[in-house]
Amino acid sequence: MMQTVLWTTIQLVLLVVLAPLLQGLIKKTKARLQNRIGPPLLQSYYDIGKALQKDAVISEHASWLTRATPYIVWATILTAGLLAPMFAVETPLGFAGDVLMLVYLFGLARFFTALAGLDSGSAFGGMGSSREMAIGAIIEPALLLALFGACLAGKTTKIGQIAWSLAEQQWDYVDPAYGLAVLAMLVVVLAETGRIPVDNPDTHLELTMIHEAMLLEYSGRYLGLMMWAAQIKQLVILNLFISLFFPWGMAADMEFQSLLPAALLYGIKLVVLAIVLAVVETLYAKVRLFKAPTLLSSSMALSLLVIILRVVM
């Protein structure tokens, strides 16, 4: 019991602390690729800390929902983070849910964020909410199908058990279906984290922003919590990607001699993925809004092909 509580606390702290660092690494890498100096690596910590220290200004038309949403979203994303392993196959809340629960938690956070965008009566908030729900209606099936391909390989829906099963197989499960599943999941990662080519997290232009439009009415500590939650969600998605497609080297037990090398390898995987995201955002422009469903539909088609191949093989 004490070991479970300790591991839950450690993973919570890592999710909260590493998320802004990952965001800073992606921004720094993008800047270097574009021949710019870019913001400091720790800039995300400064931004969140500065926002949390300020008082919030709320629209007089907003209800309690606007004030409650940042806390609901932050807690929901953290709960989802405890369902996905980091560098050990054991997950703190693995007994309480699986990949379906994780997708539902993401959907819950999206639902409250969209409601908060509508709550203030802002035109930008309504626009962002409508776009978010339209894109979300395609992202969630694409995410589920991509995860089901990994579930078929691991023969379970428990994320930790899938990671352990795939890690035990070493390179035996790497086949054409695996390559297609990686591509399908990579598209979902870009979409779910609100990055180019689906969304642009660095813009405030009305024609391009989706997630940012829903946060325009937020300020102070509420804005800080929403920014923090988005960064934690990005880390959780990458943890899920690593656990299901690159699980090699994950610790199978909670002994120190197993956790230390697994943590170091996990850090390397996370840095590589951050660089990949930065490269993709640098090489590609944001697609037009009505073409985003086509991109996500291609991910769904790849996932369906993976499921067919897994069943046949």
PDB file of C-alpha atoms in Angstrom:
ATOM      1  CA  MET A   1       0.000   0.000   0.000  1.00  0.00           C
ATOM      2  CA  MET A   2       2.756   2.439   0.927  1.00  0.00           C
ATOM      3  CA  GLN A   3       4.592   1.608  -2.290  1.00  0.00           C
ATOM      4  CA  THR A   4       1.479   2.420  -4.352  1.00  0.00           C
ATOM      5  CA  VAL A   5       0.967   5.742  -2.565  1.00  0.00           C
ATOM      6  CA  LEU A   6       4.648   6.627  -3.025  1.00  0.00           C
ATOM      7  CA  TRP A   7       4.627   5.778  -6.726  1.00  0.00           C
ATOM      8  CA  THR A   8       1.397   7.747  -7.250  1.00  0.00           C
ATOM      9  CA  THR A   9       2.959  10.783  -5.566  1.00  0.00           C
ATOM     10  CA  ILE A  10       6.143  10.475  -7.641  1.00  0.00           C
ATOM     11  CA  GLN A  11       4.240  10.243 -10.920  1.00  0.00           C
ATOM     12  CA  LEU A  12       2.016  13.197  -9.983  1.00  0.00           C
ATOM     13  CA  VAL A  13       5.061  15.323  -9.219  1.00  0.00           C
ATOM     14  CA  LEU A  14       6.782  14.276 -12.447  1.00  0.00           C
ATOM     15  CA  LEU A  15       3.704  15.103 -14.535  1.00  0.00           C
ATOM     16  CA  VAL A  16       3.353  18.532 -12.954  1.00  0.00           C
ATOM     17  CA  VAL A  17       7.059  19.394 -13.123  1.00  0.00           C
ATOM     18  CA  LEU A  18       8.087  17.904 -16.475  1.00  0.00           C
ATOM     19  CA  ALA A  19       5.165  19.234 -18.553  1.00  0.00           C
ATOM     20  CA  PRO A  20       6.362  22.885 -18.744  1.00  0.00           C
ATOM     21  CA  LEU A  21       9.933  21.703 -19.394  1.00  0.00           C
ATOM     22  CA  LEU A  22       8.757  19.615 -22.347  1.00  0.00           C
ATOM     23  CA  GLN A  23       6.902  22.630 -23.746  1.00  0.00           C
ATOM     24  CA  GLY A  24      10.015  24.759 -23.352  1.00  0.00           C
ATOM     25  CA  LEU A  25      12.138  22.140 -25.132  1.00  0.00           C
ATOM     26  CA  ILE A  26       9.754  22.025 -28.099  1.00  0.00           C
ATOM     27  CA  LYS A  27       9.686  25.824 -28.403  1.00  0.00           C
ATOM     28  CA  LYS A  28      13.462  26.071 -28.098  1.00  0.00           C
ATOM     29  CA  THR A  29      14.002  23.387 -30.747  1.00  0.00           C
ATOM     30  CA  LYS A  30      11.560  25.089 -33.127  1.00  0.00           C
ATOM     31  CA  ALA A  31      13.357  28.391 -32.667  1.00  0.00           C
ATOM     32  CA  ARG A  32      16.755  26.840 -33.377  1.00  0.00           C
ATOM     33  CA  LEU A  33      15.414  25.136 -36.504  1.00  0.00           C
ATOM     34  CA  GLN A  34      14.143  28.532 -37.683  1.00  0.00           C
ATOM     35  CA  ASN A  35      17.484  30.265 -36.971  1.00  0.00           C
ATOM     36  CA  ARG A  36      16.097  32.092 -33.946  1.00  0.00           C
ATOM     37  CA  ILE A  37      17.337  32.199 -30.370  1.00  0.00           C
ATOM     38  CA  GLY A  38      13.893  31.536 -28.966  1.00  0.00           C
ATOM     39  CA  PRO A  39      12.636  31.800 -25.383  1.00  0.00           C
ATOM     40  CA  PRO A  40      14.607  30.344 -22.447  1.00  0.00           C
ATOM     41  CA  LEU A  41      14.120  26.646 -21.800  1.00  0.00           C
ATOM     42  CA  LEU A  42      12.352  27.433 -18.508  1.00  0.00           C
ATOM     43  CA  GLN A  43      10.097  30.143 -19.944  1.00  0.00           C
ATOM     44  CA  SER A  44       6.956  28.027 -19.491  1.00  0.00           C
ATOM     45  CA  TYR A  45       7.593  27.874 -15.741  1.00  0.00           C
ATOM     46  CA  TYR A  46       7.930  31.667 -15.629  1.00  0.00           C
ATOM     47  CA  ASP A  47       4.698  32.160 -17.604  1.00  0.00           C
ATOM     48  CA  ILE A  48       2.676  29.780 -15.411  1.00  0.00           C
ATOM     49  CA  GLY A  49       4.115  31.193 -12.197  1.00  0.00           C
ATOM     50  CA  LYS A  50       3.407  34.772 -13.293  1.00  0.00           C
ATOM     51  CA  ALA A  51      -0.183  33.899 -14.277  1.00  0.00           C
ATOM     52  CA  LEU A  52      -0.887  32.055 -11.012  1.00  0.00           C
ATOM     53  CA  GLN A  53       0.190  35.095  -8.980  1.00  0.00           C
ATOM     54  CA  LYS A  54      -2.244  37.453 -10.718  1.00  0.00           C
ATOM     55  CA  ASP A  55      -5.892  38.091  -9.943  1.00  0.00           C
ATOM     56  CA  ALA A  56      -8.396  36.868 -12.493  1.00  0.00           C
ATOM     57  CA  VAL A  57     -10.744  39.181 -14.387  1.00  0.00           C
ATOM     58  CA  ILE A  58     -14.010  37.438 -15.243  1.00  0.00           C
ATOM     59  CA  SER A  59     -16.733  38.631 -17.598  1.00  0.00           C
ATOM     60  CA  GLU A  60     -19.893  39.837 -15.878  1.00  0.00           C
ATOM     61  CA  HIS A  61     -21.851  37.503 -18.164  1.00  0.00           C
ATOM     62  CA  ALA A  62     -19.930  34.412 -17.029  1.00  0.00           C
ATOM     63  CA  SER A  63     -21.350  31.943 -14.528  1.00  0.00           C
ATOM     64  CA  TRP A  64     -19.740  29.649 -11.961  1.00  0.00           C
ATOM     65  CA  LEU A  65     -18.784  27.333 -14.820  1.00  0.00           C
ATOM     66  CA  THR A  66     -16.038  29.675 -15.990  1.00  0.00           C
ATOM     67  CA  ARG A  67     -14.467  29.675 -12.529  1.00  0.00           C
ATOM     68  CA  ALA A  68     -14.815  25.923 -11.963  1.00  0.00           C
ATOM     69  CA  THR A  69     -13.612  24.734 -15.379  1.00  0.00           C
ATOM     70  CA  PRO A  70      -9.839  25.366 -14.864  1.00  0.00           C
ATOM     71  CA  TYR A  71      -9.836  23.235 -11.713  1.00  0.00           C
ATOM     72  CA  ILE A  72     -11.960  20.506 -13.324  1.00  0.00           C
ATOM     73  CA  VAL A  73      -9.773  20.366 -16.434  1.00  0.00           C
ATOM     74  CA  TRP A  74      -6.518  20.400 -14.435  1.00  0.00           C
ATOM     75  CA  ALA A  75      -7.691  17.577 -12.139  1.00  0.00           C
ATOM     76  CA  THR A  76      -9.128  15.546 -15.036  1.00  0.00           C
ATOM     77  CA  ILE A  77      -5.916  15.689 -17.068  1.00  0.00           C
ATOM     78  CA  LEU A  78      -3.846  14.756 -14.001  1.00  0.00           C
ATOM     79  CA  THR A  79      -6.133  11.778 -13.396  1.00  0.00           C
ATOM     80  CA  ALA A  80      -5.670  10.703 -17.010  1.00  0.00           C
ATOM     81  CA  GLY A  81      -1.922  11.012 -16.494  1.00  0.00           C
ATOM     82  CA  LEU A  82      -2.090   8.422 -13.718  1.00  0.00           C
ATOM     83  CA  LEU A  83      -3.595   5.904 -16.153  1.00  0.00           C
ATOM     84  CA  ALA A  84      -0.612   6.044 -18.539  1.00  0.00           C
ATOM     85  CA  PRO A  85       2.787   4.687 -17.446  1.00  0.00           C
ATOM     86  CA  MET A  86       5.947   6.764 -17.670  1.00  0.00           C
ATOM     87  CA  PHE A  87       9.102   4.671 -17.294  1.00  0.00           C
ATOM     88  CA  ALA A  88       7.617   1.758 -15.304  1.00  0.00           C
ATOM     89  CA  VAL A  89       4.864  -0.535 -16.536  1.00  0.00           C
ATOM     90  CA  GLU A  90       2.980  -0.136 -13.257  1.00  0.00           C
ATOM     91  CA  THR A  91       0.391   2.644 -13.375  1.00  0.00           C
ATOM     92  CA  PRO A  92      -1.003   4.240 -10.187  1.00  0.00           C
ATOM     93  CA  LEU A  93      -4.626   4.019 -11.377  1.00  0.00           C
ATOM     94  CA  GLY A  94      -4.230   0.995 -13.626  1.00  0.00           C
ATOM     95  CA  PHE A  95      -6.709  -0.916 -11.487  1.00  0.00           C
ATOM     96  CA  ALA A  96      -9.420   1.710 -12.059  1.00  0.00           C
ATOM     97  CA  GLY A  97      -9.386   2.159 -15.829  1.00  0.00           C
ATOM     98  CA  ASP A  98      -7.905   1.391 -19.219  1.00  0.00           C
ATOM     99  CA  VAL A  99      -7.515   3.086 -22.592  1.00  0.00           C
ATOM    100  CA  LEU A 100     -11.261   3.730 -22.771  1.00  0.00           C
ATOM    101  CA  MET A 101     -11.251   5.553 -19.445  1.00  0.00           C
ATOM    102  CA  LEU A 102      -8.310   7.673 -20.591  1.00  0.00           C
ATOM    103  CA  VAL A 103     -10.106   8.719 -23.781  1.00  0.00           C
ATOM    104  CA  TYR A 104     -13.242   9.510 -21.771  1.00  0.00           C
ATOM    105  CA  LEU A 105     -11.229  11.740 -19.427  1.00  0.00           C
ATOM    106  CA  PHE A 106      -9.787  13.623 -22.388  1.00  0.00           C
ATOM    107  CA  GLY A 107     -13.322  14.033 -23.718  1.00  0.00           C
ATOM    108  CA  LEU A 108     -14.519  15.320 -20.338  1.00  0.00           C
ATOM    109  CA  ALA A 109     -11.786  17.970 -20.268  1.00  0.00           C
ATOM    110  CA  ARG A 110     -12.632  18.978 -23.842  1.00  0.00           C
ATOM    111  CA  PHE A 111     -16.341  19.209 -22.980  1.00  0.00           C
ATOM    112  CA  PHE A 112     -15.838  21.566 -20.019  1.00  0.00           C
ATOM    113  CA  THR A 113     -13.313  23.676 -21.930  1.00  0.00           C
ATOM    114  CA  ALA A 114     -15.813  24.131 -24.770  1.00  0.00           C
ATOM    115  CA  LEU A 115     -18.600  25.007 -22.312  1.00  0.00           C
ATOM    116  CA  ALA A 116     -16.372  27.623 -20.669  1.00  0.00           C
ATOM    117  CA  GLY A 117     -15.633  29.131 -24.085  1.00  0.00           C
ATOM    118  CA  LEU A 118     -19.365  29.555 -24.640  1.00  0.00           C
ATOM    119  CA  ASP A 119     -20.148  30.683 -21.094  1.00  0.00           C
ATOM    120  CA  SER A 120     -18.772  34.214 -21.353  1.00  0.00           C
ATOM    121  CA  GLY A 121     -20.747  34.998 -24.508  1.00  0.00           C
ATOM    122  CA  SER A 122     -17.615  35.972 -26.434  1.00  0.00           C
ATOM    123  CA  ALA A 123     -17.680  35.548 -30.214  1.00  0.00           C
ATOM    124  CA  PHE A 124     -14.128  34.185 -30.191  1.00  0.00           C
ATOM    125  CA  GLY A 125     -14.970  31.714 -27.426  1.00  0.00           C
ATOM    126  CA  GLY A 126     -17.999  30.418 -29.301  1.00  0.00           C
ATOM    127  CA  MET A 127     -15.977  30.079 -32.492  1.00  0.00           C
ATOM    128  CA  GLY A 128     -13.227  28.172 -30.711  1.00  0.00           C
ATOM    129  CA  SER A 129     -15.718  25.903 -28.924  1.00  0.00           C
ATOM    130  CA  SER A 130     -17.523  24.986 -32.132  1.00  0.00           C
ATOM    131  CA  ARG A 131     -14.235  24.242 -33.872  1.00  0.00           C
ATOM    132  CA  GLU A 132     -12.936  22.241 -30.917  1.00  0.00           C
ATOM    133  CA  MET A 133     -16.020  20.030 -30.739  1.00  0.00           C
ATOM    134  CA  ALA A 134     -16.091  19.523 -34.507  1.00  0.00           C
ATOM    135  CA  ILE A 135     -12.439  18.463 -34.572  1.00  0.00           C
ATOM    136  CA  GLY A 136     -12.858  16.505 -31.332  1.00  0.00           C
ATOM    137  CA  ALA A 137     -15.640  14.417 -32.871  1.00  0.00           C
ATOM    138  CA  ILE A 138     -13.012  13.076 -35.291  1.00  0.00           C
ATOM    139  CA  ILE A 139      -9.992  13.061 -32.973  1.00  0.00           C
ATOM    140  CA  GLU A 140     -11.569  10.785 -30.363  1.00  0.00           C
ATOM    141  CA  PRO A 141     -12.523   7.964 -32.797  1.00  0.00           C
ATOM    142  CA  ALA A 142      -9.093   8.281 -34.418  1.00  0.00           C
ATOM    143  CA  LEU A 143      -7.421   8.014 -31.002  1.00  0.00           C
ATOM    144  CA  LEU A 144      -9.556   5.005 -30.038  1.00  0.00           C
ATOM    145  CA  LEU A 145      -8.807   3.182 -33.284  1.00  0.00           C
ATOM    146  CA  ALA A 146      -5.074   3.880 -32.948  1.00  0.00           C
ATOM    147  CA  LEU A 147      -5.142   2.550 -29.375  1.00  0.00           C
ATOM    148  CA  PHE A 148      -7.155  -0.530 -30.364  1.00  0.00           C
ATOM    149  CA  GLY A 149      -4.367  -1.526 -32.744  1.00  0.00           C
ATOM    150  CA  ALA A 150      -1.958  -1.582 -29.796  1.00  0.00           C
ATOM    151  CA  CYS A 151      -4.546  -3.364 -27.634  1.00  0.00           C
ATOM    152  CA  LEU A 152      -4.770  -6.179 -30.174  1.00  0.00           C
ATOM    153  CA  ALA A 153      -0.989  -6.553 -30.087  1.00  0.00           C
ATOM    154  CA  GLY A 154      -0.957  -6.648 -26.282  1.00  0.00           C
ATOM    155  CA  LYS A 155      -4.251  -8.613 -26.034  1.00  0.00           C
ATOM    156  CA  THR A 156      -5.621  -6.337 -23.296  1.00  0.00           C
ATOM    157  CA  THR A 157      -6.957  -2.799 -22.817  1.00  0.00           C
ATOM    158  CA  LYS A 158      -4.873  -2.101 -19.689  1.00  0.00           C
ATOM    159  CA  ILE A 159      -2.137   0.312 -20.734  1.00  0.00           C
ATOM    160  CA  GLY A 160       0.453  -0.956 -18.271  1.00  0.00           C
ATOM    161  CA  GLN A 161      -0.160  -4.576 -19.244  1.00  0.00           C
ATOM    162  CA  ILE A 162       0.083  -3.689 -22.951  1.00  0.00           C
ATOM    163  CA  ALA A 163       3.445  -1.991 -22.355  1.00  0.00           C
ATOM    164  CA  TRP A 164       4.729  -4.963 -20.358  1.00  0.00           C
ATOM    165  CA  SER A 165       3.523  -7.473 -22.963  1.00  0.00           C
ATOM    166  CA  LEU A 166       5.094  -5.572 -25.867  1.00  0.00           C
ATOM    167  CA  ALA A 167       8.346  -4.994 -23.967  1.00  0.00           C
ATOM    168  CA  GLU A 168       8.558  -8.751 -23.323  1.00  0.00           C
ATOM    169  CA  GLN A 169       8.244  -9.425 -27.057  1.00  0.00           C
ATOM    170  CA  GLN A 170      11.285  -7.219 -27.724  1.00  0.00           C
ATOM    171  CA  TRP A 171      11.373  -6.643 -31.521  1.00  0.00           C
ATOM    172  CA  ASP A 172       9.111  -9.566 -32.434  1.00  0.00           C
ATOM    173  CA  TYR A 173       5.988  -7.428 -32.772  1.00  0.00           C
ATOM    174  CA  VAL A 174       7.622  -4.909 -35.136  1.00  0.00           C
ATOM    175  CA  ASP A 175       5.955  -5.582 -38.481  1.00  0.00           C
ATOM    176  CA  PRO A 176       4.207  -3.572 -41.243  1.00  0.00           C
ATOM    177  CA  ALA A 177       1.142  -3.194 -39.031  1.00  0.00           C
ATOM    178  CA  TYR A 178       3.327  -1.669 -36.319  1.00  0.00           C
ATOM    179  CA  GLY A 179       4.690   0.948 -38.742  1.00  0.00           C
ATOM    180  CA  LEU A 180       1.200   1.911 -39.862  1.00  0.00           C
ATOM    181  CA  ALA A 181       0.067   2.142 -36.226  1.00  0.00           C
ATOM    182  CA  VAL A 182       2.951   4.496 -35.387  1.00  0.00           C
ATOM    183  CA  LEU A 183       2.015   6.798 -38.275  1.00  0.00           C
ATOM    184  CA  ALA A 184      -1.666   6.765 -37.302  1.00  0.00           C
ATOM    185  CA  MET A 185      -0.878   7.536 -33.666  1.00  0.00           C
ATOM    186  CA  LEU A 186       1.580  10.306 -34.614  1.00  0.00           C
ATOM    187  CA  VAL A 187      -1.181  12.149 -36.477  1.00  0.00           C
ATOM    188  CA  VAL A 188      -3.442  11.779 -33.431  1.00  0.00           C
ATOM    189  CA  VAL A 189      -0.671  13.077 -31.153  1.00  0.00           C
ATOM    190  CA  LEU A 190      -0.338  16.228 -33.272  1.00  0.00           C
ATOM    191  CA  ALA A 191      -4.102  16.763 -33.306  1.00  0.00           C
ATOM    192  CA  GLU A 192      -4.759  15.954 -29.637  1.00  0.00           C
ATOM    193  CA  THR A 193      -1.998  18.285 -28.444  1.00  0.00           C
ATOM    194  CA  GLY A 194      -3.236  21.090 -30.718  1.00  0.00           C
ATOM    195  CA  ARG A 195      -0.102  21.394 -32.810  1.00  0.00           C
ATOM    196  CA  ILE A 196       0.648  22.068 -36.475  1.00  0.00           C
ATOM    197  CA  PRO A 197      -0.621  20.957 -38.967  1.00  0.00           C
ATOM    198  CA  VAL A 198      -3.986  20.692 -37.157  1.00  0.00           C
ATOM    199  CA  ASP A 199      -3.746  23.690 -34.805  1.00  0.00           C
ATOM    200  CA  ASN A 200      -1.150  26.336 -33.950  1.00  0.00           C
ATOM    201  CA  PRO A 201      -0.620  26.880 -30.205  1.00  0.00           C
ATOM    202  CA  ASP A 202       1.506  29.994 -30.764  1.00  0.00           C
ATOM    203  CA  THR A 203      -1.011  32.113 -32.654  1.00  0.00           C
ATOM    204  CA  HIS A 204      -3.897  34.378 -31.709  1.00  0.00           C
ATOM    205  CA  LEU A 205      -5.201  34.915 -35.242  1.00  0.00           C
ATOM    206  CA  GLU A 206      -8.927  34.251 -35.440  1.00  0.00           C
ATOM    207  CA  LEU A 207      -8.621  32.268 -38.668  1.00  0.00           C
ATOM    208  CA  THR A 208      -6.170  29.731 -37.265  1.00  0.00           C
ATOM    209  CA  MET A 209      -6.684  29.303 -33.523  1.00  0.00           C
ATOM    210  CA  ILE A 210      -8.897  26.635 -31.985  1.00  0.00           C
ATOM    211  CA  HIS A 211      -7.853  25.887 -28.409  1.00  0.00           C
ATOM    212  CA  GLU A 212      -6.489  29.388 -27.806  1.00  0.00           C
ATOM    213  CA  ALA A 213      -9.821  30.960 -28.756  1.00  0.00           C
ATOM    214  CA  MET A 214     -11.535  29.255 -25.815  1.00  0.00           C
ATOM    215  CA  LEU A 215      -8.971  30.721 -23.392  1.00  0.00           C
ATOM    216  CA  LEU A 216      -9.174  34.369 -24.493  1.00  0.00           C
ATOM    217  CA  GLU A 217     -11.602  35.255 -21.685  1.00  0.00           C
ATOM    218  CA  TYR A 218      -9.331  33.738 -19.039  1.00  0.00           C
ATOM    219  CA  SER A 219      -6.669  35.626 -17.117  1.00  0.00           C
ATOM    220  CA  GLY A 220      -4.661  35.328 -13.945  1.00  0.00           C
ATOM    221  CA  ARG A 221      -4.651  32.029 -12.060  1.00  0.00           C
ATOM    222  CA  TYR A 222      -7.408  30.570 -14.249  1.00  0.00           C
ATOM    223  CA  LEU A 223      -5.333  31.126 -17.375  1.00  0.00           C
ATOM    224  CA  GLY A 224      -2.282  29.676 -15.624  1.00  0.00           C
ATOM    225  CA  LEU A 225      -4.182  26.495 -14.724  1.00  0.00           C
ATOM    226  CA  MET A 226      -5.536  26.072 -18.258  1.00  0.00           C
ATOM    227  CA  MET A 227      -2.071  26.554 -19.770  1.00  0.00           C
ATOM    228  CA  TRP A 228      -0.626  24.100 -17.270  1.00  0.00           C
ATOM    229  CA  ALA A 229      -3.356  21.530 -17.997  1.00  0.00           C
ATOM    230  CA  ALA A 230      -2.678  21.753 -21.756  1.00  0.00           C
ATOM    231  CA  GLN A 231       1.029  21.126 -21.165  1.00  0.00           C
ATOM    232  CA  ILE A 232       0.319  18.167 -18.858  1.00  0.00           C
ATOM    233  CA  LYS A 233      -2.025  16.709 -21.480  1.00  0.00           C
ATOM    234  CA  GLN A 234       0.745  16.983 -24.047  1.00  0.00           C
ATOM    235  CA  LEU A 235       3.067  15.032 -21.741  1.00  0.00           C
ATOM    236  CA  VAL A 236       0.399  12.382 -21.074  1.00  0.00           C
ATOM    237  CA  ILE A 237      -0.173  11.879 -24.805  1.00  0.00           C
ATOM    238  CA  LEU A 238       3.566  11.417 -25.363  1.00  0.00           C
ATOM    239  CA  ASN A 239       3.735   9.010 -22.402  1.00  0.00           C
ATOM    240  CA  LEU A 240       0.959   7.010 -24.031  1.00  0.00           C
ATOM    241  CA  PHE A 241       2.796   7.034 -27.358  1.00  0.00           C
ATOM    242  CA  ILE A 242       6.029   5.827 -25.733  1.00  0.00           C
ATOM    243  CA  SER A 243       4.325   3.143 -23.644  1.00  0.00           C
ATOM    244  CA  LEU A 244       2.395   1.581 -26.517  1.00  0.00           C
ATOM    245  CA  PHE A 245       4.889   1.865 -29.363  1.00  0.00           C
ATOM    246  CA  PHE A 246       8.344   2.205 -27.790  1.00  0.00           C
ATOM    247  CA  PRO A 247       8.092   0.327 -24.489  1.00  0.00           C
ATOM    248  CA  TRP A 248      11.586  -1.153 -24.572  1.00  0.00           C
ATOM    249  CA  GLY A 249      13.564  -0.508 -21.429  1.00  0.00           C
ATOM    250  CA  MET A 250      10.576   0.193 -19.165  1.00  0.00           C
ATOM    251  CA  ALA A 251      10.966  -1.071 -15.605  1.00  0.00           C
ATOM    252  CA  ALA A 252       9.004  -4.249 -14.908  1.00  0.00           C
ATOM    253  CA  ASP A 253       9.283  -3.828 -11.123  1.00  0.00           C
ATOM    254  CA  MET A 254       9.643  -0.984  -8.627  1.00  0.00           C
ATOM    255  CA  GLU A 255      13.237  -1.724  -7.599  1.00  0.00           C
ATOM    256  CA  PHE A 256      15.709   1.181  -7.756  1.00  0.00           C
ATOM    257  CA  GLN A 257      18.172  -0.699  -9.974  1.00  0.00           C
ATOM    258  CA  SER A 258      15.375  -1.142 -12.541  1.00  0.00           C
ATOM    259  CA  LEU A 259      13.829   2.322 -12.250  1.00  0.00           C
ATOM    260  CA  LEU A 260      17.047   4.337 -12.709  1.00  0.00           C
ATOM    261  CA  PRO A 261      18.052   3.088 -16.206  1.00  0.00           C
ATOM    262  CA  ALA A 262      14.377   3.061 -17.232  1.00  0.00           C
ATOM    263  CA  ALA A 263      14.025   6.717 -16.187  1.00  0.00           C
ATOM    264  CA  LEU A 264      17.148   7.704 -18.142  1.00  0.00           C
ATOM    265  CA  LEU A 265      15.925   5.894 -21.260  1.00  0.00           C
ATOM    266  CA  TYR A 266      12.492   7.477 -20.823  1.00  0.00           C
ATOM    267  CA  GLY A 267      14.101  10.920 -20.766  1.00  0.00           C
ATOM    268  CA  ILE A 268      15.919  10.175 -24.024  1.00  0.00           C
ATOM    269  CA  LYS A 269      12.691   8.980 -25.677  1.00  0.00           C
ATOM    270  CA  LEU A 270      10.862  12.108 -24.514  1.00  0.00           C
ATOM    271  CA  VAL A 271      13.571  14.412 -25.879  1.00  0.00           C
ATOM    272  CA  VAL A 272      13.546  12.600 -29.232  1.00  0.00           C
ATOM    273  CA  LEU A 273       9.761  12.900 -29.488  1.00  0.00           C
ATOM    274  CA  ALA A 274       9.920  16.595 -28.602  1.00  0.00           C
ATOM    275  CA  ILE A 275      12.444  17.121 -31.405  1.00  0.00           C
ATOM    276  CA  VAL A 276      10.223  15.174 -33.820  1.00  0.00           C
ATOM    277  CA  LEU A 277       7.239  17.392 -32.962  1.00  0.00           C
ATOM    278  CA  ALA A 278       9.359  20.519 -33.446  1.00  0.00           C
ATOM    279  CA  VAL A 279      10.639  19.260 -36.811  1.00  0.00           C
ATOM    280  CA  VAL A 280       7.116  18.440 -38.012  1.00  0.00           C
ATOM    281  CA  GLU A 281       5.870  21.893 -37.011  1.00  0.00           C
ATOM    282  CA  THR A 282       8.813  23.523 -38.772  1.00  0.00           C
ATOM    283  CA  LEU A 283       8.488  21.562 -42.006  1.00  0.00           C
ATOM    284  CA  TYR A 284       4.713  21.789 -42.401  1.00  0.00           C
ATOM    285  CA  ALA A 285       2.285  24.682 -42.446  1.00  0.00           C
ATOM    286  CA  LYS A 286      -1.068  24.574 -40.719  1.00  0.00           C
ATOM    287  CA  VAL A 287      -3.683  23.013 -42.958  1.00  0.00           C
ATOM    288  CA  ARG A 288      -6.900  24.883 -43.657  1.00  0.00           C
ATOM    289  CA  LEU A 289      -9.644  24.141 -41.170  1.00  0.00           C
ATOM    290  CA  PHE A 290     -11.882  22.202 -43.543  1.00  0.00           C
ATOM    291  CA  LYS A 291      -8.938  19.971 -44.524  1.00  0.00           C
ATOM    292  CA  ALA A 292      -8.125  18.914 -40.952  1.00  0.00           C
ATOM    293  CA  PRO A 293     -10.854  16.198 -40.977  1.00  0.00           C
ATOM    294  CA  THR A 294      -9.213  14.702 -44.073  1.00  0.00           C
ATOM    295  CA  LEU A 295      -5.912  14.398 -42.233  1.00  0.00           C
ATOM    296  CA  LEU A 296      -7.586  12.771 -39.234  1.00  0.00           C
ATOM    297  CA  SER A 297      -9.603  10.483 -41.502  1.00  0.00           C
ATOM    298  CA  SER A 298      -6.324   9.226 -42.966  1.00  0.00           C
ATOM    299  CA  SER A 299      -5.238   8.320 -39.432  1.00  0.00           C
ATOM    300  CA  MET A 300      -8.508   6.434 -38.912  1.00  0.00           C
ATOM    301  CA  ALA A 301      -8.013   4.584 -42.198  1.00  0.00           C
ATOM    302  CA  LEU A 302      -4.494   3.560 -41.186  1.00  0.00           C
ATOM    303  CA  SER A 303      -5.769   2.374 -37.797  1.00  0.00           C
ATOM    304  CA  LEU A 304      -8.513   0.307 -39.415  1.00  0.00           C
ATOM    305  CA  LEU A 305      -5.918  -1.267 -41.701  1.00  0.00           C
ATOM    306  CA  VAL A 306      -3.782  -2.065 -38.634  1.00  0.00           C
ATOM    307  CA  ILE A 307      -6.750  -3.723 -36.893  1.00  0.00           C
ATOM    308  CA  ILE A 308      -7.520  -5.814 -39.991  1.00  0.00           C
ATOM    309  CA  LEU A 309      -3.882  -6.888 -40.284  1.00  0.00           C
ATOM    310  CA  ARG A 310      -3.741  -7.789 -36.571  1.00  0.00           C
ATOM    311  CA  VAL A 311      -6.900  -9.885 -36.824  1.00  0.00           C
ATOM    312  CA  VAL A 312      -5.782 -11.657 -39.996  1.00  0.00           C
ATOM    313  CA  MET A 313      -2.243 -12.298 -38.715  1.00  0.00           C
TER     314      MET A 313
END
